[in-house]
């Protein structure tokens, strides 16, 4: 009997020892006047009424009572939000709460200085054609036209641009969005961008901010993808690419013209198409052609005083693209061949709304403004906002920049209408977050981090344009999510911060074969477990060391998990606006 009692006691002790708690903090750090909230997660609930914030340098601790218990949230027995906004003195700190201790973190005006340049490192790594990071060239004989009738098999020079992610496909939709986001980021905060690289991406100064060099790299490729007034290309290569996992300059995929030879170039098409049994669901041209227009037109404005001839070409192309987009409403999707995975973009009025606004800003012609308002009313709120799920890239871009430009209008009625639309999207996401300790109301679909960045961008722009700060807490919470305030305690941007817990085994041949770190790359982020289990060819090559933190969503820092740990070029480019704003706080 006595020995049995000892066994029971030892078992209970073992259970108690195994129960742990963690405090998640923004590993990048906090600005002095930020809303500062850490999140405590507990395997077993603890009664936490206060916590301490300790200054590492002085050893001085401040006891704080602002604890909001959030209750059980699967798989955690207890959760809490720890508000330490009252701590504003610059320094390095850590938090202790109950049995948990956080990582060290910084508070200071300069914590985000230079962070805005880091995504550009990844963009340079993703360059196709001449790659300055590898100091080598790839895909220099792209490509041959397919699915264009009498032009099938013809050679067209479309070298340049960026690889979309860790494969080597190239898409107009994501590339044009990347171009626009970088141009917009520069326009909003022109004084925070460095000049440390040449136009070709190699180190040096050319008196042009590096973010504009990168945007121009994309614009020049887009010009090749629109060689004449009636031809718009949408994609280079397809998922046959995935049979190769080496460095891009050694790509040996055979698309029908020999190993490592030309790759297929797909046109923008207004009806379902594909080279195999798998077809997309294209219904028009406007989504892609509208993106050509908005990026060309904003590019013309930005480069007008740098290269007038280049700007003139861009604006001429924008004018023609707008006409083509207006005449061909509907969404143009990407193509697949060996698997049923493609970018399932369904919306297009947002692209034409933005295109119309950029044309209005370029010309002052009121008809463009009228068009923009009409297009904007077709989709007041980007449909993923407040939704539980969506198809892959179904509602893309993930935020509506046309609404932003209409919210900048002098006409008070127009401004008020589109600010309401922006607010409605934010409200839906906040409502969906409910009582989440992390305030996370974004669906865990493929590329959930990209949606998170879009939400932060919309929230920040809404706040700046309206003066309404009621969404500042969730805006900050989603920023913090990217920098480690999430169940896994994982920073979702490689090398931000330098000493942070960021992905070290991303899904990328470049990281493996070139043994390099993909600085600035935003990984896809957590997905619903059922998505992870349903995708083809997914497995883990290492032990799932984050298993105890999985909620309804999973995340794996594992090369083999392309659904959560693959960096994407467009998500990374979309970081530039809000990181530029944070960097500007120190100016």
XYZ file of C-alpha atoms in Angstrom:
587
model
C 0.000 0.000 0.000
C 2.760 2.350 0.963
C 4.669 1.712 -2.271
C 1.481 2.295 -4.312
C 0.987 5.657 -2.579
C 4.552 6.610 -3.457
C 3.918 5.744 -7.093
C 0.784 7.924 -7.149
C 2.618 10.850 -5.521
C 5.522 10.535 -7.947
C 3.099 10.472 -10.871
C 1.373 13.618 -9.651
C 4.749 15.323 -9.193
C 5.737 14.302 -12.713
C 2.531 15.838 -14.107
C 3.155 19.035 -12.158
C 6.728 19.252 -13.425
C 5.614 18.781 -17.016
C 3.079 21.616 -16.866
C 4.819 24.723 -18.183
C 4.022 28.332 -18.966
C 5.511 30.767 -21.461
C 5.445 34.523 -21.997
C 5.579 35.629 -25.635
C 7.033 39.058 -26.410
C 7.845 41.047 -29.538
C 11.455 40.007 -30.107
C 12.084 42.975 -32.368
C 11.137 45.338 -29.557
C 8.732 48.144 -28.753
C 8.678 51.854 -29.459
C 8.438 53.900 -26.233
C 4.807 54.922 -26.774
C 3.609 51.590 -28.157
C 0.755 49.625 -26.714
C 2.864 46.884 -25.131
C 1.161 43.592 -24.411
C 2.853 40.240 -23.861
C 0.825 37.035 -23.989
C 1.146 34.307 -21.382
C 0.190 30.750 -22.338
C -0.104 27.966 -19.751
C -0.405 24.214 -20.070
C -2.307 24.278 -16.792
C -4.131 27.422 -15.614
C -2.304 29.600 -13.113
C -3.799 32.354 -10.995
C -1.784 35.300 -12.261
C -2.782 38.667 -10.846
C 0.427 40.581 -11.531
C 3.767 40.298 -13.294
C 7.177 41.958 -13.181
C 9.111 43.811 -15.845
C 12.827 43.825 -15.078
C 15.471 46.114 -16.562
C 18.429 43.891 -17.465
C 21.047 46.617 -16.982
C 19.883 47.870 -13.586
C 18.148 44.784 -12.216
C 15.271 47.020 -11.188
C 11.804 45.437 -11.428
C 8.399 47.046 -11.742
C 5.358 45.122 -10.554
C 2.341 45.576 -12.834
C -1.230 44.530 -12.147
C -2.661 44.943 -15.658
C -3.389 41.261 -16.274
C -6.341 40.237 -18.415
C -7.057 36.543 -17.982
C -8.363 35.116 -21.258
C -9.159 31.609 -20.064
C -8.594 28.272 -21.702
C -7.758 28.408 -25.377
C -6.908 25.110 -27.031
C -4.441 23.551 -26.359
C -3.583 25.838 -23.441
C -5.231 25.440 -20.054
C -4.935 29.187 -19.465
C -3.941 32.387 -21.274
C -3.470 36.001 -20.257
C -2.635 39.378 -21.754
C 0.005 41.271 -19.802
C -0.139 45.019 -20.468
C 3.104 46.861 -19.703
C 2.479 49.966 -21.816
C 3.476 52.096 -18.820
C 7.125 51.095 -19.317
C 8.554 53.681 -21.703
C 12.191 54.099 -20.626
C 14.625 52.821 -23.281
C 16.454 49.676 -22.312
C 16.524 45.889 -22.381
C 13.953 44.040 -20.295
C 12.372 40.693 -19.523
C 9.049 39.701 -17.966
C 8.337 37.197 -15.235
C 4.779 36.026 -14.627
C 3.868 33.091 -12.451
C 6.341 30.354 -13.303
C 7.264 31.815 -16.702
C 10.023 34.130 -17.862
C 10.114 35.819 -21.259
C 12.998 36.342 -23.636
C 14.822 39.636 -23.315
C 13.464 42.459 -25.460
C 14.205 46.113 -26.132
C 12.246 49.314 -25.746
C 13.532 52.305 -27.653
C 12.957 54.807 -30.379
C 15.434 53.086 -32.684
C 14.347 49.448 -32.423
C 12.998 49.376 -36.006
C 15.678 51.551 -37.627
C 17.125 49.682 -40.605
C 14.523 46.910 -40.450
C 12.868 48.315 -43.571
C 15.975 47.503 -45.623
C 16.033 43.821 -44.672
C 13.155 42.708 -46.960
C 15.075 44.181 -49.901
C 17.867 41.682 -49.240
C 15.438 38.874 -49.928
C 14.102 40.603 -53.042
C 17.632 40.779 -54.445
C 18.115 37.085 -53.640
C 14.955 36.333 -55.616
C 16.045 38.069 -58.798
C 15.782 36.066 -61.995
C 18.184 36.714 -64.858
C 21.273 38.158 -63.193
C 21.167 37.308 -59.507
C 23.474 39.632 -57.531
C 23.423 37.445 -54.432
C 24.671 34.371 -56.294
C 26.687 36.482 -58.738
C 25.337 34.233 -61.454
C 22.603 34.289 -64.084
C 19.652 31.995 -64.614
C 16.789 31.445 -67.073
C 18.467 33.675 -69.634
C 16.672 32.196 -72.643
C 13.063 32.546 -71.439
C 10.856 31.754 -73.086
C 8.401 30.172 -75.532
C 4.763 31.202 -75.785
C 2.073 28.601 -75.084
C -1.735 28.565 -75.341
C -1.762 31.481 -77.792
C -2.856 29.812 -80.988
C -0.670 30.726 -83.940
C 2.008 32.196 -81.646
C 2.558 28.914 -79.800
C 6.235 28.016 -79.638
C 7.469 31.494 -80.579
C 10.393 32.864 -78.602
C 9.835 35.963 -76.468
C 12.408 37.694 -74.265
C 10.966 37.827 -70.751
C 14.160 37.505 -68.721
C 14.329 39.344 -65.416
C 11.883 39.847 -62.566
C 11.771 37.729 -59.424
C 11.188 34.096 -58.589
C 7.854 33.968 -56.831
C 8.898 31.869 -53.831
C 11.311 28.977 -53.309
C 10.474 27.530 -56.678
C 11.391 29.391 -59.848
C 7.980 30.219 -61.269
C 7.185 33.844 -62.030
C 3.752 35.426 -61.862
C 2.589 38.815 -63.078
C 0.024 39.119 -60.283
C 2.423 38.802 -57.348
C 5.243 40.675 -59.074
C 3.063 43.649 -60.000
C 1.737 43.811 -56.448
C 5.315 43.717 -55.132
C 6.276 46.582 -57.427
C 3.294 48.667 -56.350
C 3.871 48.050 -52.659
C 7.517 49.087 -52.840
C 6.710 52.221 -54.836
C 3.962 53.130 -52.367
C 6.264 52.479 -49.403
C 8.841 54.833 -50.879
C 6.279 57.546 -51.603
C 4.946 57.510 -48.042
C 8.357 57.685 -46.326
C 10.988 58.708 -48.896
C 13.631 59.666 -46.342
C 14.069 56.293 -44.627
C 15.510 54.364 -47.580
C 19.227 53.728 -48.017
C 21.401 53.746 -51.129
C 23.880 50.901 -50.658
C 23.321 48.922 -53.876
C 23.532 49.521 -57.604
C 20.690 48.954 -60.049
C 22.021 45.443 -60.764
C 21.830 44.603 -57.058
C 25.569 44.550 -56.390
C 26.990 46.691 -53.559
C 27.583 50.350 -54.409
C 25.882 53.735 -54.560
C 24.033 55.171 -57.549
C 22.168 58.076 -55.899
C 18.887 56.144 -56.130
C 17.301 54.532 -53.063
C 17.660 50.772 -53.184
C 13.917 50.269 -52.905
C 13.486 52.134 -56.206
C 16.237 50.078 -57.838
C 14.295 46.991 -56.803
C 10.956 48.366 -58.011
C 12.515 49.294 -61.351
C 13.887 45.765 -61.719
C 10.299 44.581 -61.551
C 8.942 47.302 -63.822
C 11.464 46.535 -66.558
C 10.407 42.886 -66.468
C 6.754 43.894 -66.600
C 7.464 45.881 -69.766
C 8.758 42.671 -71.327
C 5.585 40.900 -70.189
C 3.582 43.528 -72.112
C 5.505 43.689 -75.407
C 2.717 45.366 -77.379
C -0.719 46.897 -76.884
C -2.590 43.621 -77.325
C -0.244 41.166 -75.592
C -0.087 40.698 -71.842
C 1.737 37.718 -70.348
C 0.705 36.318 -66.982
C 3.203 33.627 -66.013
C 6.564 32.030 -66.745
C 7.053 28.278 -66.130
C 4.608 26.039 -64.276
C 4.612 23.396 -61.581
C 6.801 21.047 -63.603
C 9.452 23.294 -62.076
C 9.052 21.418 -58.790
C 10.934 18.408 -60.111
C 14.158 20.430 -59.709
C 15.534 21.490 -56.330
C 18.920 22.984 -57.099
C 20.267 26.480 -57.672
C 18.439 28.454 -60.370
C 21.395 28.799 -62.742
C 21.526 25.009 -62.981
C 17.825 24.502 -63.629
C 17.425 21.342 -65.720
C 13.634 21.140 -66.047
C 12.513 20.093 -69.515
C 9.325 21.871 -70.647
C 9.452 20.236 -74.064
C 12.382 22.062 -75.621
C 15.180 20.214 -73.815
C 16.580 20.124 -70.244
C 17.321 23.610 -68.959
C 16.060 25.243 -72.139
C 13.284 27.811 -72.597
C 10.383 27.872 -70.179
C 6.719 28.317 -71.162
C 5.267 31.817 -71.148
C 1.535 31.913 -70.501
C -0.634 34.776 -71.780
C -3.308 36.529 -69.787
C -6.406 34.627 -70.808
C -10.079 35.330 -70.158
C -11.226 31.723 -70.012
C -10.136 28.509 -68.249
C -6.858 27.151 -69.583
C -3.961 24.807 -68.878
C -1.710 22.372 -70.730
C -3.028 19.257 -69.000
C -6.224 17.972 -67.406
C -5.870 20.647 -64.729
C -7.443 23.924 -65.794
C -7.856 27.184 -63.918
C -11.099 29.152 -63.764
C -10.169 32.377 -65.531
C -13.098 34.572 -66.546
C -11.498 37.809 -67.750
C -8.335 39.886 -68.019
C -8.998 42.784 -65.665
C -7.289 41.425 -62.538
C -3.936 41.045 -64.275
C -4.172 43.914 -66.749
C -5.379 46.231 -63.976
C -2.213 45.380 -62.042
C -0.100 46.248 -65.065
C -1.838 49.621 -65.189
C -1.533 50.629 -61.536
C 2.129 49.651 -61.231
C 3.052 51.315 -64.523
C 1.214 54.519 -63.632
C 2.647 54.836 -60.122
C 6.050 53.932 -61.539
C 5.734 56.792 -64.037
C 5.013 59.198 -61.197
C 7.919 58.032 -59.021
C 10.483 57.892 -61.825
C 9.299 61.068 -63.530
C 12.154 63.151 -62.090
C 14.724 60.354 -62.258
C 14.266 59.084 -65.810
C 11.698 61.019 -67.835
C 11.934 58.762 -70.882
C 11.314 55.628 -68.795
C 8.404 57.335 -67.042
C 6.836 58.309 -70.374
C 6.934 54.699 -71.577
C 5.360 53.513 -68.338
C 2.485 55.991 -68.501
C 1.758 55.151 -72.113
C 1.644 51.461 -71.206
C -0.616 52.246 -68.246
C -3.099 54.112 -70.436
C -3.390 51.207 -72.845
C -3.607 48.620 -70.058
C -6.487 50.490 -68.471
C -8.473 50.393 -71.714
C -7.861 46.660 -72.096
C -8.785 45.941 -68.485
C -11.972 47.963 -68.671
C -13.013 46.136 -71.833
C -12.325 42.701 -70.328
C -13.771 42.462 -66.787
C -13.134 39.339 -64.746
C -10.257 37.534 -63.050
C -7.256 35.999 -64.790
C -5.731 33.077 -62.895
C -2.385 31.310 -63.019
C -1.882 27.950 -64.717
C -0.847 24.530 -63.401
C 0.120 21.288 -65.117
C 1.015 18.368 -62.838
C -1.030 19.290 -59.755
C -4.291 21.166 -59.120
C -2.610 24.081 -57.329
C -2.755 27.565 -58.787
C -3.528 31.096 -57.618
C -7.327 31.079 -57.557
C -7.869 34.817 -57.797
C -11.583 35.515 -58.075
C -11.818 39.293 -57.669
C -10.854 41.948 -60.167
C -12.801 45.149 -59.380
C -10.215 46.027 -56.707
C -7.476 45.937 -59.353
C -9.437 48.155 -61.703
C -10.353 50.507 -58.849
C -6.662 51.019 -58.072
C -5.811 51.313 -61.762
C -8.499 53.977 -62.231
C -7.259 55.942 -59.231
C -3.669 55.916 -60.447
C -4.826 57.046 -63.883
C -6.903 59.799 -62.281
C -3.912 60.945 -60.258
C -1.751 60.927 -63.381
C -4.185 62.772 -65.651
C -6.732 64.568 -63.479
C -9.492 63.258 -65.744
C -12.714 62.923 -63.734
C -13.941 59.898 -65.680
C -11.208 57.840 -64.053
C -12.366 58.945 -60.609
C -15.938 58.045 -61.489
C -14.779 54.608 -62.650
C -12.768 54.098 -59.464
C -15.775 54.815 -57.263
C -17.965 52.435 -59.263
C -15.367 49.664 -59.136
C -14.847 50.272 -55.422
C -18.551 49.847 -54.707
C -18.492 46.390 -56.304
C -16.342 45.126 -53.420
C -16.631 47.352 -50.336
C -14.695 44.897 -48.154
C -12.032 42.430 -49.273
C -13.932 39.158 -48.785
C -11.358 37.244 -46.721
C -11.683 39.802 -43.916
C -13.923 38.198 -41.301
C -14.110 34.897 -43.184
C -13.058 31.543 -41.749
C -11.381 30.389 -44.932
C -10.711 31.082 -48.604
C -9.138 29.383 -51.574
C -5.449 29.920 -52.297
C -4.949 33.601 -53.217
C -8.683 33.818 -53.890
C -8.970 37.455 -52.810
C -5.777 39.065 -54.062
C -4.153 41.454 -53.402
C -5.005 40.824 -49.779
C -5.743 44.501 -49.176
C -7.442 47.038 -51.394
C -5.095 49.937 -52.125
C -7.789 51.544 -54.273
C -9.830 52.166 -51.125
C -6.767 53.858 -49.630
C -6.401 56.269 -52.538
C -10.123 57.067 -52.543
C -9.853 57.735 -48.799
C -7.245 60.369 -49.608
C -9.645 62.266 -51.879
C -10.609 65.881 -51.116
C -14.282 65.096 -51.729
C -15.501 64.485 -48.180
C -18.352 62.170 -49.176
C -16.047 59.933 -51.200
C -13.421 59.981 -48.485
C -15.963 59.091 -45.785
C -17.448 56.241 -47.838
C -14.165 54.485 -48.434
C -12.841 55.064 -44.947
C -16.010 53.279 -43.786
C -15.175 50.409 -46.111
C -11.654 50.145 -44.703
C -13.037 50.297 -41.179
C -15.596 47.587 -41.920
C -12.852 45.174 -42.906
C -10.887 45.883 -39.741
C -14.025 45.471 -37.655
C -14.782 42.091 -39.186
C -11.317 40.788 -38.368
C -11.510 42.133 -34.815
C -14.928 40.537 -34.357
C -13.610 37.230 -35.592
C -10.703 37.417 -33.139
C -13.247 37.325 -30.331
C -11.529 36.520 -27.040
C -8.292 35.278 -28.624
C -5.422 36.049 -26.276
C -3.366 36.955 -29.346
C -6.213 39.027 -30.881
C -5.754 36.937 -34.017
C -8.811 37.028 -36.279
C -7.127 36.144 -39.562
C -7.989 32.816 -41.231
C -5.194 30.254 -41.134
C -5.162 29.665 -44.861
C -2.081 29.139 -46.981
C 0.063 32.303 -46.721
C -1.703 33.515 -43.578
C 1.279 35.752 -42.794
C 0.645 37.656 -46.016
C -2.909 38.311 -44.869
C -1.541 39.461 -41.514
C 0.755 41.956 -43.227
C -2.152 43.192 -45.340
C -4.243 43.676 -42.206
C -1.483 45.649 -40.463
C -1.037 47.813 -43.543
C -4.763 48.545 -43.802
C -5.047 49.258 -40.084
C -2.066 51.609 -40.131
C -3.318 53.483 -43.197
C -6.856 53.733 -41.833
C -5.531 55.149 -38.561
C -3.329 57.707 -40.313
C -6.072 58.798 -42.717
C -8.961 58.909 -40.247
C -7.336 59.718 -36.905
C -9.390 56.855 -35.432
C -7.212 54.826 -33.036
C -9.725 52.187 -31.948
C -7.953 49.474 -33.958
C -4.469 50.368 -32.748
C -4.375 47.539 -30.204
C -5.146 44.829 -32.764
C -2.848 46.486 -35.305
C -0.040 46.302 -32.771
C -0.993 42.761 -31.758
C -0.709 41.572 -35.358
C 2.630 43.326 -35.755
C 3.779 41.588 -32.584
C 2.417 38.269 -33.900
C 4.926 38.467 -36.757
C 7.763 39.083 -34.301
C 7.050 36.250 -31.902
C 3.839 36.955 -29.970
C 2.197 33.798 -31.253
C 1.752 30.318 -29.770
C 5.030 29.070 -31.228
C 7.062 32.069 -30.081
C 8.385 32.263 -33.631
C 9.409 35.339 -35.581
C 7.942 34.922 -39.041
C 10.533 37.050 -40.876
C 13.983 35.583 -41.373
C 16.715 37.609 -39.599
C 14.267 40.042 -38.016
C 15.483 40.517 -35.416
C 19.054 39.323 -35.881
C 19.057 37.625 -32.468
C 15.463 36.402 -32.708
C 13.942 32.947 -32.964
C 13.203 33.031 -36.699
C 12.981 30.178 -39.255
C 16.321 28.408 -39.644
C 15.137 25.568 -41.894
C 12.923 27.310 -44.479
C 11.585 25.521 -47.528
C 14.155 26.844 -49.999
C 16.763 25.139 -52.209
C 18.668 28.421 -52.129
C 19.085 28.152 -48.355
C 20.242 24.540 -48.630
C 22.359 24.506 -51.781
C 23.947 27.930 -51.365
C 24.067 27.561 -47.569
C 22.722 31.074 -47.175
C 20.248 32.807 -44.909
C 17.230 34.299 -46.641
C 17.314 37.633 -44.826
C 13.951 39.385 -44.816
C 11.986 36.494 -46.269
C 8.460 36.221 -44.841
C 7.461 32.574 -44.463
C 3.913 31.482 -45.302
C 2.905 31.123 -41.663
C 0.563 28.782 -39.790
C -2.239 26.948 -41.578
C -5.237 24.968 -40.391
C -4.200 21.418 -39.570
C -6.632 20.042 -42.148
C -4.924 22.126 -44.877
C -1.530 20.789 -43.853
C -2.806 17.216 -43.947
C -4.540 17.590 -47.307
C -1.759 19.090 -49.438
C 0.182 16.838 -51.776
C 3.775 15.771 -51.011
C 3.787 17.304 -47.516
C 5.739 15.641 -44.733
C 8.181 16.557 -41.970
C 11.774 15.439 -42.246
C 12.520 16.346 -38.629
C 10.752 15.903 -35.310
C 7.821 18.279 -34.797
C 9.354 20.346 -31.999
C 6.401 22.766 -31.970
C 3.790 20.067 -31.476
C 2.795 21.187 -27.983
C 1.953 24.680 -29.295
C -0.274 23.743 -32.232
C -3.767 25.174 -31.952
C -6.342 24.695 -34.702
C -3.373 25.723 -36.829
C 0.102 24.264 -37.201
C 3.511 25.734 -37.952
C 6.734 23.830 -38.626
C 10.253 25.208 -38.980
C 11.014 22.355 -41.337
C 12.340 22.408 -44.893
C 9.762 19.893 -46.067
C 6.757 21.958 -44.986
C 6.134 24.197 -47.973
C 2.728 25.157 -46.560
C 3.992 27.045 -43.484
C 7.745 27.583 -43.884
C 8.291 28.756 -47.449
C 9.252 32.419 -47.942
C 7.295 34.373 -50.534
C 8.418 37.324 -52.588
C 5.139 39.252 -52.580
C 4.574 38.875 -48.836
C 8.088 40.156 -48.268
C 7.639 43.174 -50.550
C 4.431 44.050 -48.709
C 6.452 44.472 -45.499
C 8.102 47.590 -46.832
C 5.289 50.053 -46.097
C 4.737 49.310 -42.426
C 8.438 48.744 -41.674
C 9.160 52.040 -43.414
C 6.602 53.738 -41.168
C 8.133 52.198 -38.045
C 11.604 53.274 -39.145
C 10.287 56.800 -39.702
C 9.240 56.939 -36.028
C 12.917 57.435 -35.162
C 13.414 60.350 -37.539
